[in-house]
Amino acid sequence: MKYTIHATCSVLMLPFMLATSAMAGSADVVVENAWARASIGTSRPGAAYMEVHNAGDEPVTLTGLRTDLAMMPEVHRTATDEQGVSSMSPAGQIVIAPGETVAFEPGGLHAMLMQLQRPMEEGETFPLTLTFSDGGETTVEVPILGIAARGPED
Amino acid sequence: MQSRSVLGYGAAALGVLGLALFVGWWQVDGPGAPVPDDGRPLPLTAMEFDLTDHEGRPVGPDTLVGAPSMVFFGFTYCPDVCPTTLADISGWLDALGGDAEQLNVVFITVDPERDNVDAMAEYVGYFHQAIRGWTGPEQQIALAVEGFRATYEKVPTDSGDYTMNHTASVFLFDAEGRFVTTIDYHEPREFAVPKLRRAMNEKDAEGAT
């Protein structure tokens, strides 16, 4: 009986133990140089940029974004073809290899902030949460720069 | 009587032949000849479209002839490429200093449904003051895009909205309206500014910083 209880406990604990060990992946994610451009009102989508570094020794998978600023934050990718035509589409999940940094930058990956809940005012910040496949999350405070900003230093 | 009608038919046939030859010449080599289409933008003087600038003034390709021009397409609901292009261009114009005043700089929207004159006015107001915003009826926008040999396409998004795919290159024309070159999206400033100077010609580049 004692053995059974012990075994049941182990089985019940297993997912949590797995989650804990896997959590080490996204816990090692460091977000740097985050910035966004100010918006004009709330009707147009906004965009935010950052560098997502995986300082751990396991790959991590970025699955989504969350922020109170926008109803539909999504990772999007802009691609420009040989004819110079730019298009933008959801990027899906982003796998970041150990030691690698994925750059969200103008003309490439960006956090597309659709259905803004308030205008993005220059000088303010907003929290952006990155969610990972192992259940982990990282939240970064994103400074809002001018609408004509070109990078985090502007 | 018979020989006269033969003569008449002969003259008519010659006339038809002559007309055919003339029409053929007109269409192939004459003024009616199509502009050779090598994928390069037409000269501004060969384009035809009627738009409105962000101050409500009627504008078209003729507006740009007489000074070198930098023209690009975009839309104000574009969160990534367009503000980046406008910010890049503002940077190039800053690098040109006072010489920027000699340039026509025009942002033509490919999304006239949302980008009316007021929207364009507000948007361009956030960037370098030399940048003009042009909009107009969809059909006229299409004519402009065709003249530049550019493309645009409306694409629905998950959120029930839409976005626009479009040519993101910046087109440069000389003061006579001839196409010079493009500056591709994301081209570094060290390439972009010399290209601009080339479009503005050597002479004007002297004495600038």
PDB file of C-alpha atoms in Angstrom, chain A residues 45-46 65-76 90 111-117 128, chain B residues 157-161:
ATOM      1  CA  PRO A  45      -1.036  48.196 -35.902  1.00  0.00           C
ATOM      2  CA  GLY A  46       2.176  48.844 -34.001  1.00  0.00           C
ATOM      3  CA  LEU A  65       3.297  37.025 -27.316  1.00  0.00           C
ATOM      4  CA  ARG A  66       1.031  38.694 -24.789  1.00  0.00           C
ATOM      5  CA  THR A  67       0.550  42.319 -23.822  1.00  0.00           C
ATOM      6  CA  ASP A  68      -2.224  44.455 -22.398  1.00  0.00           C
ATOM      7  CA  LEU A  69      -1.409  47.006 -25.078  1.00  0.00           C
ATOM      8  CA  ALA A  70      -2.796  44.961 -27.974  1.00  0.00           C
ATOM      9  CA  MET A  71      -5.541  42.376 -28.336  1.00  0.00           C
ATOM     10  CA  MET A  72      -3.626  40.472 -31.010  1.00  0.00           C
ATOM     11  CA  PRO A  73       0.127  40.535 -30.586  1.00  0.00           C
ATOM     12  CA  GLU A  74       1.796  38.171 -33.044  1.00  0.00           C
ATOM     13  CA  VAL A  75       5.280  37.424 -34.285  1.00  0.00           C
ATOM     14  CA  HIS A  76       5.391  38.491 -37.935  1.00  0.00           C
ATOM     15  CA  PRO A  90       2.770  35.420 -39.231  1.00  0.00           C
ATOM     16  CA  ALA A 111       6.206  41.815 -32.745  1.00  0.00           C
ATOM     17  CA  MET A 112       3.133  42.930 -34.666  1.00  0.00           C
ATOM     18  CA  LEU A 113       0.753  44.623 -32.238  1.00  0.00           C
ATOM     19  CA  MET A 114      -2.729  44.412 -33.704  1.00  0.00           C
ATOM     20  CA  GLN A 115      -5.858  45.942 -32.200  1.00  0.00           C
ATOM     21  CA  LEU A 116      -4.130  48.454 -29.965  1.00  0.00           C
ATOM     22  CA  GLN A 117      -5.996  49.161 -26.751  1.00  0.00           C
ATOM     23  CA  LEU A 128       5.512  42.471 -23.550  1.00  0.00           C
TER      24      LEU A 128
ATOM     25  CA  THR B 157      -5.051  39.108 -42.371  1.00  0.00           C
ATOM     26  CA  ASP B 158      -6.126  36.809 -39.515  1.00  0.00           C
ATOM     27  CA  SER B 159      -7.590  39.723 -37.617  1.00  0.00           C
ATOM     28  CA  GLY B 160     -10.157  40.302 -40.377  1.00  0.00           C
ATOM     29  CA  ASP B 161      -8.232  43.325 -41.589  1.00  0.00           C
TER      30      ASP B 161
END
